PDB file of C-alpha atoms in Angstrom:
ATOM      1  CA  MET A   1       9.725 -37.076  42.671  1.00 55.00           C
ATOM      2  CA  ALA A   2      12.445 -34.999  44.344  1.00 75.00           C
ATOM      3  CA  GLU A   3      14.365 -32.642  42.095  1.00 87.00           C
ATOM      4  CA  LEU A   4      17.821 -33.926  41.263  1.00 91.00           C
ATOM      5  CA  SER A   5      20.853 -31.777  42.024  1.00 93.00           C
ATOM      6  CA  ASP A   6      23.150 -30.605  39.217  1.00 93.00           C
ATOM      7  CA  ARG A   7      25.727 -33.187  40.303  1.00 94.00           C
ATOM      8  CA  GLU A   8      23.194 -35.984  40.145  1.00 94.00           C
ATOM      9  CA  LEU A   9      22.131 -34.836  36.695  1.00 94.00           C
ATOM     10  CA  LEU A  10      25.738 -34.878  35.596  1.00 94.00           C
ATOM     11  CA  ALA A  11      26.179 -38.388  37.006  1.00 94.00           C
ATOM     12  CA  ASN A  12      23.104 -39.515  35.050  1.00 94.00           C
ATOM     13  CA  MET A  13      24.441 -37.861  31.908  1.00 94.00           C
ATOM     14  CA  ALA A  14      27.617 -39.893  32.316  1.00 93.00           C
ATOM     15  CA  THR A  15      25.484 -43.034  31.942  1.00 94.00           C
ATOM     16  CA  GLY A  16      23.915 -41.679  28.725  1.00 92.00           C
ATOM     17  CA  ASP A  17      20.676 -40.283  30.208  1.00 93.00           C
ATOM     18  CA  ALA A  18      19.423 -37.729  27.649  1.00 93.00           C
ATOM     19  CA  ALA A  19      16.632 -36.552  29.982  1.00 95.00           C
ATOM     20  CA  ALA A  20      19.315 -35.420  32.447  1.00 95.00           C
ATOM     21  CA  LEU A  21      20.928 -33.368  29.672  1.00 95.00           C
ATOM     22  CA  ARG A  22      17.574 -31.720  28.914  1.00 95.00           C
ATOM     23  CA  GLU A  23      17.095 -30.847  32.582  1.00 96.00           C
ATOM     24  CA  LEU A  24      20.604 -29.421  32.966  1.00 96.00           C
ATOM     25  CA  TYR A  25      20.106 -27.481  29.733  1.00 97.00           C
ATOM     26  CA  ALA A  26      16.878 -26.008  31.115  1.00 96.00           C
ATOM     27  CA  ARG A  27      18.768 -24.845  34.211  1.00 96.00           C
ATOM     28  CA  LEU A  28      21.949 -23.507  32.610  1.00 97.00           C
ATOM     29  CA  ALA A  29      21.309 -22.691  28.933  1.00 96.00           C
ATOM     30  CA  ASP A  30      20.428 -19.034  29.570  1.00 96.00           C
ATOM     31  CA  ARG A  31      23.599 -18.480  31.592  1.00 97.00           C
ATOM     32  CA  VAL A  32      25.758 -20.190  28.968  1.00 97.00           C
ATOM     33  CA  TYR A  33      24.158 -18.336  26.046  1.00 97.00           C
ATOM     34  CA  ASN A  34      24.216 -14.956  27.805  1.00 96.00           C
ATOM     35  CA  THR A  35      27.898 -15.349  28.726  1.00 97.00           C
ATOM     36  CA  ALA A  36      28.723 -16.437  25.193  1.00 97.00           C
ATOM     37  CA  ILE A  37      26.812 -13.636  23.469  1.00 95.00           C
ATOM     38  CA  SER A  38      28.332 -11.052  25.812  1.00 95.00           C
ATOM     39  CA  HIS A  39      31.804 -12.239  24.754  1.00 96.00           C
ATOM     40  CA  VAL A  40      31.392 -12.720  21.006  1.00 95.00           C
ATOM     41  CA  GLN A  41      28.450 -10.326  20.423  1.00 94.00           C
ATOM     42  CA  VAL A  42      27.137 -12.293  17.437  1.00 93.00           C
ATOM     43  CA  ALA A  43      23.979 -14.374  18.006  1.00 94.00           C
ATOM     44  CA  ALA A  44      24.884 -17.163  15.559  1.00 94.00           C
ATOM     45  CA  GLU A  45      28.320 -17.635  17.158  1.00 95.00           C
ATOM     46  CA  ALA A  46      26.777 -17.616  20.640  1.00 96.00           C
ATOM     47  CA  GLU A  47      24.459 -20.436  19.544  1.00 96.00           C
ATOM     48  CA  GLU A  48      27.416 -22.433  18.230  1.00 96.00           C
ATOM     49  CA  ILE A  49      29.277 -21.887  21.499  1.00 97.00           C
ATOM     50  CA  THR A  50      26.240 -22.981  23.530  1.00 97.00           C
ATOM     51  CA  GLN A  51      26.003 -26.106  21.378  1.00 96.00           C
ATOM     52  CA  ASP A  52      29.730 -26.785  21.849  1.00 96.00           C
ATOM     53  CA  VAL A  53      29.508 -26.272  25.607  1.00 97.00           C
ATOM     54  CA  PHE A  54      26.660 -28.737  26.154  1.00 96.00           C
ATOM     55  CA  THR A  55      28.327 -31.235  23.833  1.00 95.00           C
ATOM     56  CA  LYS A  56      31.523 -30.960  25.907  1.00 95.00           C
ATOM     57  CA  VAL A  57      29.529 -31.276  29.145  1.00 96.00           C
ATOM     58  CA  TRP A  58      27.811 -34.410  27.798  1.00 95.00           C
ATOM     59  CA  ARG A  59      31.053 -36.008  26.616  1.00 93.00           C
ATOM     60  CA  ASN A  60      33.020 -35.103  29.767  1.00 93.00           C
ATOM     61  CA  ALA A  61      30.313 -35.646  32.378  1.00 93.00           C
ATOM     62  CA  ALA A  62      32.075 -38.747  33.696  1.00 92.00           C
ATOM     63  CA  GLY A  63      35.301 -36.764  34.128  1.00 90.00           C
ATOM     64  CA  PHE A  64      33.803 -34.049  36.353  1.00 91.00           C
ATOM     65  CA  ASN A  65      35.865 -34.304  39.522  1.00 84.00           C
ATOM     66  CA  GLY A  66      33.441 -32.430  41.759  1.00 84.00           C
ATOM     67  CA  ASP A  67      35.895 -29.932  43.235  1.00 86.00           C
ATOM     68  CA  SER A  68      33.603 -27.037  42.220  1.00 91.00           C
ATOM     69  CA  GLN A  69      29.920 -26.469  41.576  1.00 94.00           C
ATOM     70  CA  VAL A  70      28.603 -27.832  38.288  1.00 95.00           C
ATOM     71  CA  SER A  71      27.587 -24.305  37.211  1.00 95.00           C
ATOM     72  CA  THR A  72      31.149 -23.051  37.879  1.00 96.00           C
ATOM     73  CA  TRP A  73      32.528 -25.864  35.741  1.00 96.00           C
ATOM     74  CA  VAL A  74      30.052 -25.093  32.948  1.00 97.00           C
ATOM     75  CA  TYR A  75      30.889 -21.369  33.131  1.00 97.00           C
ATOM     76  CA  ARG A  76      34.586 -22.257  32.813  1.00 97.00           C
ATOM     77  CA  ILE A  77      33.927 -24.334  29.689  1.00 96.00           C
ATOM     78  CA  THR A  78      31.787 -21.497  28.277  1.00 97.00           C
ATOM     79  CA  VAL A  79      34.415 -18.822  28.837  1.00 97.00           C
ATOM     80  CA  ASN A  80      37.187 -20.956  27.322  1.00 97.00           C
ATOM     81  CA  THR A  81      35.051 -21.828  24.296  1.00 96.00           C
ATOM     82  CA  ALA A  82      34.023 -18.180  23.788  1.00 96.00           C
ATOM     83  CA  LEU A  83      37.613 -16.915  24.042  1.00 96.00           C
ATOM     84  CA  THR A  84      38.766 -19.562  21.557  1.00 94.00           C
ATOM     85  CA  ALA A  85      36.002 -18.419  19.159  1.00 94.00           C
ATOM     86  CA  LEU A  86      37.156 -14.816  19.552  1.00 93.00           C
ATOM     87  CA  LYS A  87      40.775 -15.771  18.816  1.00 90.00           C
ATOM     88  CA  LYS A  88      39.651 -17.614  15.678  1.00 88.00           C
ATOM     89  CA  ARG A  89      37.676 -14.567  14.577  1.00 84.00           C
ATOM     90  CA  GLN A  90      40.635 -12.261  15.191  1.00 80.00           C
ATOM     91  CA  ARG A  91      42.824 -14.520  13.032  1.00 78.00           C
ATOM     92  CA  ARG A  92      40.155 -14.505  10.287  1.00 71.00           C
ATOM     93  CA  THR A  93      39.719 -10.731  10.364  1.00 65.00           C
ATOM     94  CA  PHE A  94      43.481 -10.242  10.462  1.00 60.00           C
ATOM     95  CA  PHE A  95      43.878 -12.054   7.149  1.00 59.00           C
ATOM     96  CA  GLY A  96      40.618 -10.715   5.718  1.00 57.00           C
ATOM     97  CA  ALA A  97      40.819  -7.027   6.527  1.00 58.00           C
ATOM     98  CA  LEU A  98      43.813  -5.792   8.469  1.00 54.00           C
ATOM     99  CA  THR A  99      42.187  -2.515   9.464  1.00 48.00           C
ATOM    100  CA  GLN A 100      39.111  -4.104  11.061  1.00 51.00           C
ATOM    101  CA  ALA A 101      40.836  -6.699  13.247  1.00 53.00           C
ATOM    102  CA  ASN A 102      39.664  -5.208  16.556  1.00 65.00           C
ATOM    103  CA  ASP A 103      36.455  -3.460  15.565  1.00 75.00           C
ATOM    104  CA  PRO A 104      33.475  -4.588  17.655  1.00 78.00           C
ATOM    105  CA  PRO A 105      30.506  -6.107  15.825  1.00 82.00           C
ATOM    106  CA  ASP A 106      27.383  -3.929  15.574  1.00 81.00           C
ATOM    107  CA  PHE A 107      25.757  -5.648  18.543  1.00 83.00           C
ATOM    108  CA  GLN A 108      22.478  -4.914  20.222  1.00 81.00           C
ATOM    109  CA  HIS A 109      21.604  -7.037  23.249  1.00 83.00           C
ATOM    110  CA  PRO A 110      18.391  -8.916  22.375  1.00 82.00           C
ATOM    111  CA  ASN A 111      16.698  -7.971  25.660  1.00 76.00           C
ATOM    112  CA  ALA A 112      17.676  -4.296  25.781  1.00 77.00           C
ATOM    113  CA  LEU A 113      14.749  -1.901  26.119  1.00 77.00           C
ATOM    114  CA  LEU A 114      14.387   0.571  23.283  1.00 75.00           C
ATOM    115  CA  GLU A 115      15.085   3.628  25.461  1.00 75.00           C
ATOM    116  CA  GLU A 116      18.264   2.020  26.840  1.00 76.00           C
ATOM    117  CA  ALA A 117      19.373   0.386  23.605  1.00 81.00           C
ATOM    118  CA  GLU A 118      21.952   3.022  22.651  1.00 82.00           C
ATOM    119  CA  GLN A 119      23.559   2.988  26.094  1.00 83.00           C
ATOM    120  CA  HIS A 120      23.824  -0.828  26.043  1.00 86.00           C
ATOM    121  CA  ARG A 121      25.237  -0.753  22.525  1.00 88.00           C
ATOM    122  CA  ALA A 122      27.982   1.644  23.616  1.00 89.00           C
ATOM    123  CA  LEU A 123      28.746  -0.366  26.748  1.00 91.00           C
ATOM    124  CA  PHE A 124      28.976  -3.705  24.922  1.00 92.00           C
ATOM    125  CA  ALA A 125      31.164  -2.157  22.216  1.00 92.00           C
ATOM    126  CA  ALA A 126      33.463  -0.938  24.995  1.00 92.00           C
ATOM    127  CA  ILE A 127      33.432  -4.366  26.692  1.00 94.00           C
ATOM    128  CA  TYR A 128      34.441  -5.974  23.379  1.00 94.00           C
ATOM    129  CA  GLN A 129      37.598  -3.826  23.251  1.00 92.00           C
ATOM    130  CA  LEU A 130      38.835  -4.966  26.682  1.00 94.00           C
ATOM    131  CA  PRO A 131      41.670  -7.514  26.948  1.00 95.00           C
ATOM    132  CA  ASP A 132      40.356 -11.088  27.280  1.00 95.00           C
ATOM    133  CA  ARG A 133      40.777 -11.579  31.037  1.00 96.00           C
ATOM    134  CA  GLN A 134      39.357  -8.167  31.925  1.00 96.00           C
ATOM    135  CA  LYS A 135      36.450  -8.836  29.571  1.00 96.00           C
ATOM    136  CA  THR A 136      35.689 -12.194  31.202  1.00 97.00           C
ATOM    137  CA  ALA A 137      35.974 -10.823  34.736  1.00 97.00           C
ATOM    138  CA  PHE A 138      33.649  -7.938  33.853  1.00 96.00           C
ATOM    139  CA  ILE A 139      31.049 -10.081  32.073  1.00 96.00           C
ATOM    140  CA  LEU A 140      30.925 -12.659  34.854  1.00 97.00           C
ATOM    141  CA  SER A 141      30.730  -9.969  37.549  1.00 96.00           C
ATOM    142  CA  PHE A 142      28.413  -7.378  36.016  1.00 94.00           C
ATOM    143  CA  VAL A 143      26.482  -9.106  33.235  1.00 94.00           C
ATOM    144  CA  GLU A 144      26.082 -12.495  34.914  1.00 95.00           C
ATOM    145  CA  GLU A 145      26.294 -10.977  38.423  1.00 94.00           C
ATOM    146  CA  LEU A 146      28.281 -13.847  39.891  1.00 96.00           C
ATOM    147  CA  PRO A 147      29.876 -13.370  43.308  1.00 96.00           C
ATOM    148  CA  ARG A 148      33.552 -12.367  43.010  1.00 96.00           C
ATOM    149  CA  GLN A 149      34.672 -15.642  44.619  1.00 96.00           C
ATOM    150  CA  GLU A 150      32.872 -17.657  41.936  1.00 96.00           C
ATOM    151  CA  VAL A 151      34.357 -15.451  39.220  1.00 97.00           C
ATOM    152  CA  ALA A 152      37.785 -16.289  40.667  1.00 97.00           C
ATOM    153  CA  GLU A 153      36.951 -20.009  40.595  1.00 96.00           C
ATOM    154  CA  VAL A 154      35.690 -19.858  36.995  1.00 96.00           C
ATOM    155  CA  MET A 155      38.842 -18.020  35.928  1.00 96.00           C
ATOM    156  CA  SER A 156      41.095 -20.259  38.066  1.00 95.00           C
ATOM    157  CA  THR A 157      42.646 -17.260  39.784  1.00 96.00           C
ATOM    158  CA  SER A 158      42.626 -15.458  43.119  1.00 96.00           C
ATOM    159  CA  LEU A 159      39.996 -13.082  44.451  1.00 96.00           C
ATOM    160  CA  LYS A 160      42.605 -10.318  44.543  1.00 97.00           C
ATOM    161  CA  SER A 161      43.436 -10.863  40.908  1.00 97.00           C
ATOM    162  CA  VAL A 162      39.743 -10.634  39.941  1.00 97.00           C
ATOM    163  CA  GLU A 163      39.406  -7.348  41.819  1.00 97.00           C
ATOM    164  CA  SER A 164      42.467  -5.998  40.050  1.00 97.00           C
ATOM    165  CA  LEU A 165      41.103  -7.119  36.659  1.00 97.00           C
ATOM    166  CA  LEU A 166      37.776  -5.423  37.398  1.00 96.00           C
ATOM    167  CA  MET A 167      39.453  -2.193  38.434  1.00 96.00           C
ATOM    168  CA  ARG A 168      41.427  -2.077  35.177  1.00 96.00           C
ATOM    169  CA  ALA A 169      38.346  -3.074  33.179  1.00 95.00           C
ATOM    170  CA  LYS A 170      36.376  -0.177  34.663  1.00 94.00           C
ATOM    171  CA  GLN A 171      39.195   2.251  33.853  1.00 93.00           C
ATOM    172  CA  GLY A 172      39.221   0.990  30.274  1.00 93.00           C
ATOM    173  CA  LEU A 173      35.450   1.256  29.984  1.00 92.00           C
ATOM    174  CA  ARG A 174      35.450   4.833  31.289  1.00 90.00           C
ATOM    175  CA  VAL A 175      37.906   5.856  28.585  1.00 89.00           C
ATOM    176  CA  ALA A 176      36.021   3.919  25.898  1.00 88.00           C
ATOM    177  CA  LEU A 177      32.636   5.379  26.879  1.00 86.00           C
ATOM    178  CA  ARG A 178      34.110   8.884  26.851  1.00 82.00           C
ATOM    179  CA  THR A 179      35.426   8.463  23.304  1.00 73.00           C
ATOM    180  CA  GLU A 180      32.254   6.667  22.164  1.00 63.00           C
ATOM    181  CA  HIS A 181      30.019   9.697  22.840  1.00 52.00           C
ATOM    182  CA  PRO A 182      32.244  12.787  23.083  1.00 46.00           C
ATOM    183  CA  TYR A 183      29.321  15.267  22.773  1.00 43.00           C
ATOM    184  CA  ARG A 184      26.785  13.554  24.978  1.00 45.00           C
ATOM    185  CA  GLY A 185      25.467  15.875  27.709  1.00 40.00           C
ATOM    186  CA  LYS A 186      27.041  19.079  26.398  1.00 41.00           C
ATOM    187  CA  THR A 187      26.563  21.487  23.528  1.00 39.00           C
ATOM    188  CA  LYS A 188      28.787  20.838  20.548  1.00 37.00           C
ATOM    189  CA  GLN A 189      31.103  23.801  19.833  1.00 39.00           C
ATOM    190  CA  GLN A 190      30.410  25.415  16.464  1.00 34.00           C
TER     191      GLN A 190
ATOM    192  CA  MET B   1      35.003  15.888  33.863  1.00 51.00           C
ATOM    193  CA  PRO B   2      36.274  12.717  35.625  1.00 55.00           C
ATOM    194  CA  ASN B   3      33.013  12.719  37.622  1.00 62.00           C
ATOM    195  CA  LEU B   4      30.999  12.838  34.406  1.00 58.00           C
ATOM    196  CA  GLU B   5      32.949   9.818  33.096  1.00 59.00           C
ATOM    197  CA  LYS B   6      32.479   7.974  36.357  1.00 61.00           C
ATOM    198  CA  ASN B   7      28.756   8.718  36.337  1.00 78.00           C
ATOM    199  CA  LYS B   8      28.475   7.527  32.766  1.00 79.00           C
ATOM    200  CA  LEU B   9      29.947   4.154  33.707  1.00 84.00           C
ATOM    201  CA  GLU B  10      27.947   3.892  36.937  1.00 86.00           C
ATOM    202  CA  ASP B  11      24.828   4.763  34.977  1.00 84.00           C
ATOM    203  CA  ALA B  12      25.604   2.072  32.402  1.00 85.00           C
ATOM    204  CA  LEU B  13      26.183  -0.475  35.175  1.00 87.00           C
ATOM    205  CA  GLU B  14      22.833   0.413  36.756  1.00 86.00           C
ATOM    206  CA  HIS B  15      21.105  -0.212  33.419  1.00 84.00           C
ATOM    207  CA  LEU B  16      23.003  -3.455  33.062  1.00 85.00           C
ATOM    208  CA  LYS B  17      21.493  -4.705  36.329  1.00 85.00           C
ATOM    209  CA  ARG B  18      18.024  -4.394  34.820  1.00 84.00           C
ATOM    210  CA  LEU B  19      18.992  -6.187  31.611  1.00 87.00           C
ATOM    211  CA  PRO B  20      17.493  -9.718  31.538  1.00 89.00           C
ATOM    212  CA  ARG B  21      19.652 -12.580  30.314  1.00 91.00           C
ATOM    213  CA  ALA B  22      19.575 -13.322  26.594  1.00 92.00           C
ATOM    214  CA  THR B  23      17.944 -16.673  25.863  1.00 93.00           C
ATOM    215  CA  PRO B  24      18.965 -19.149  23.161  1.00 95.00           C
ATOM    216  CA  PRO B  25      16.467 -20.003  20.391  1.00 95.00           C
ATOM    217  CA  PRO B  26      14.064 -22.831  21.327  1.00 94.00           C
ATOM    218  CA  GLU B  27      15.335 -25.185  18.611  1.00 94.00           C
ATOM    219  CA  LEU B  28      18.892 -25.152  19.947  1.00 95.00           C
ATOM    220  CA  LEU B  29      18.360 -28.094  22.321  1.00 95.00           C
ATOM    221  CA  ALA B  30      17.160 -30.272  19.419  1.00 94.00           C
ATOM    222  CA  ARG B  31      20.285 -29.300  17.464  1.00 94.00           C
ATOM    223  CA  ILE B  32      22.491 -30.210  20.423  1.00 94.00           C
ATOM    224  CA  GLU B  33      20.800 -33.597  20.835  1.00 93.00           C
ATOM    225  CA  ALA B  34      21.126 -34.287  17.110  1.00 92.00           C
ATOM    226  CA  GLY B  35      24.819 -33.367  17.274  1.00 89.00           C
ATOM    227  CA  LEU B  36      25.451 -35.801  20.130  1.00 87.00           C
ATOM    228  CA  THR B  37      24.689 -38.797  17.917  1.00 81.00           C
ATOM    229  CA  MET B  38      27.528 -37.828  15.569  1.00 75.00           C
ATOM    230  CA  PRO B  39      31.017 -39.102  16.393  1.00 72.00           C
ATOM    231  CA  ALA B  40      33.351 -36.534  17.938  1.00 69.00           C
ATOM    232  CA  ALA B  41      35.725 -34.920  15.447  1.00 69.00           C
ATOM    233  CA  LYS B  42      39.272 -36.164  15.873  1.00 73.00           C
ATOM    234  CA  VAL B  43      41.491 -33.313  16.986  1.00 75.00           C
ATOM    235  CA  ILE B  44      45.146 -33.599  15.983  1.00 79.00           C
ATOM    236  CA  PRO B  45      47.268 -32.167  18.801  1.00 80.00           C
ATOM    237  CA  LEU B  46      49.676 -29.318  18.031  1.00 83.00           C
ATOM    238  CA  GLY B  47      52.675 -31.578  18.745  1.00 86.00           C
ATOM    239  CA  GLU B  48      51.538 -33.968  16.025  1.00 87.00           C
ATOM    240  CA  TRP B  49      51.195 -31.100  13.555  1.00 89.00           C
ATOM    241  CA  ARG B  50      54.742 -29.991  14.385  1.00 90.00           C
ATOM    242  CA  LYS B  51      56.075 -33.491  13.656  1.00 91.00           C
ATOM    243  CA  ILE B  52      54.190 -33.584  10.336  1.00 93.00           C
ATOM    244  CA  VAL B  53      55.552 -30.160   9.322  1.00 94.00           C
ATOM    245  CA  ALA B  54      59.098 -31.159  10.369  1.00 94.00           C
ATOM    246  CA  ALA B  55      58.884 -34.348   8.268  1.00 94.00           C
ATOM    247  CA  ALA B  56      57.591 -32.369   5.283  1.00 94.00           C
ATOM    248  CA  LEU B  57      60.447 -29.875   5.651  1.00 94.00           C
ATOM    249  CA  VAL B  58      63.053 -32.674   5.747  1.00 94.00           C
ATOM    250  CA  ILE B  59      61.595 -34.203   2.568  1.00 94.00           C
ATOM    251  CA  LEU B  60      61.489 -30.834   0.835  1.00 93.00           C
ATOM    252  CA  SER B  61      65.062 -29.957   1.830  1.00 92.00           C
ATOM    253  CA  LEU B  62      66.323 -33.381   0.620  1.00 91.00           C
ATOM    254  CA  ASN B  63      64.530 -32.836  -2.682  1.00 92.00           C
ATOM    255  CA  ALA B  64      65.945 -29.324  -2.941  1.00 91.00           C
ATOM    256  CA  THR B  65      69.471 -30.649  -2.304  1.00 86.00           C
ATOM    257  CA  ALA B  66      69.034 -33.388  -4.889  1.00 88.00           C
ATOM    258  CA  MET B  67      67.635 -30.878  -7.357  1.00 88.00           C
ATOM    259  CA  ALA B  68      70.479 -28.441  -6.765  1.00 88.00           C
ATOM    260  CA  TYR B  69      73.045 -31.219  -7.211  1.00 86.00           C
ATOM    261  CA  TYR B  70      71.355 -32.404 -10.404  1.00 86.00           C
ATOM    262  CA  LEU B  71      71.182 -28.901 -11.883  1.00 85.00           C
ATOM    263  CA  SER B  72      74.797 -28.133 -11.049  1.00 83.00           C
ATOM    264  CA  SER B  73      75.957 -31.430 -12.579  1.00 77.00           C
ATOM    265  CA  GLN B  74      73.869 -30.670 -15.660  1.00 71.00           C
ATOM    266  CA  ALA B  75      75.628 -27.347 -15.954  1.00 66.00           C
ATOM    267  CA  THR B  76      79.090 -28.935 -15.805  1.00 62.00           C
ATOM    268  CA  ASP B  77      78.211 -31.951 -17.946  1.00 57.00           C
ATOM    269  CA  THR B  78      76.767 -30.093 -20.882  1.00 59.00           C
ATOM    270  CA  PRO B  79      79.965 -28.482 -22.249  1.00 60.00           C
ATOM    271  CA  ARG B  80      81.859 -31.743 -21.766  1.00 62.00           C
ATOM    272  CA  THR B  81      79.240 -33.598 -23.788  1.00 64.00           C
ATOM    273  CA  GLU B  82      79.300 -30.959 -26.476  1.00 65.00           C
ATOM    274  CA  TYR B  83      83.106 -31.216 -26.581  1.00 68.00           C
ATOM    275  CA  ALA B  84      82.921 -34.997 -26.963  1.00 68.00           C
ATOM    276  CA  GLU B  85      80.393 -34.713 -29.733  1.00 67.00           C
ATOM    277  CA  THR B  86      82.484 -32.130 -31.585  1.00 67.00           C
ATOM    278  CA  LYS B  87      85.545 -34.322 -31.210  1.00 65.00           C
ATOM    279  CA  LEU B  88      83.679 -37.307 -32.537  1.00 66.00           C
ATOM    280  CA  ILE B  89      82.452 -35.370 -35.542  1.00 65.00           C
ATOM    281  CA  SER B  90      85.888 -33.944 -36.271  1.00 64.00           C
ATOM    282  CA  ASP B  91      87.438 -37.418 -35.864  1.00 62.00           C
ATOM    283  CA  TYR B  92      84.857 -38.722 -38.263  1.00 59.00           C
ATOM    284  CA  GLN B  93      85.732 -36.036 -40.725  1.00 56.00           C
ATOM    285  CA  LEU B  94      89.415 -37.071 -40.506  1.00 57.00           C
ATOM    286  CA  TYR B  95      88.633 -40.541 -41.832  1.00 56.00           C
ATOM    287  CA  TYR B  96      86.178 -39.327 -44.456  1.00 52.00           C
TER     288      TYR B  96
END
């Protein structure tokens, strides 16, 4: 049997075909989960977001208008859901502990090699501190390695705007990485 | 120094390229499928919440006005009542 396209799977999901959901999940779950965990940096929240995203895809399959790729549409839902989760967390931490409102979680990417673990930890902590749109542009471009044009489509913006966001994100990351490890690569003054 | 910073970021980006995607736990699909059988939670739009809050504020302000009016009338009524009672007692004493 010929493999169905993502659009055909979505059309089948609209008729209540659970097998189509399983197939689409097999194709996109890693991308959704990886995008979510890169944003929120807490595994349990990333799982909740992944669950939310596929539930939304299932319930809105009939409403997909087909003006973009299915994966672009799913990425858009993922990013919006992840940013909403981050806003909720910021509100919670604001009321819970005023001083820790913007502190990144102690996150270690589950697939980081041991010898690179510290470098990834520092980078993800720096990514967490970026403003939302810069964070999304950076994650989609460098963690998910999407082409810039697709990043622009996911974020509903122009290619120029994505490039500008990435430039500012890199500037922010340079500063954050410098302050994260001030003594790396040089002898500490006594 | 700026070169060192730039290299640090470029180095981190190079490592990022070799980082495989994180994968969700295997049981997540079963959880999603189980969740689909439950009815969707009804979300009350923000506009609705605003109307509810506005209605509650109107009711509270009406109650506050009524309360204020009642308390102020209590304050003015009390001496008058006391005066009437005293007068009644003194009148009574006249006929005793």
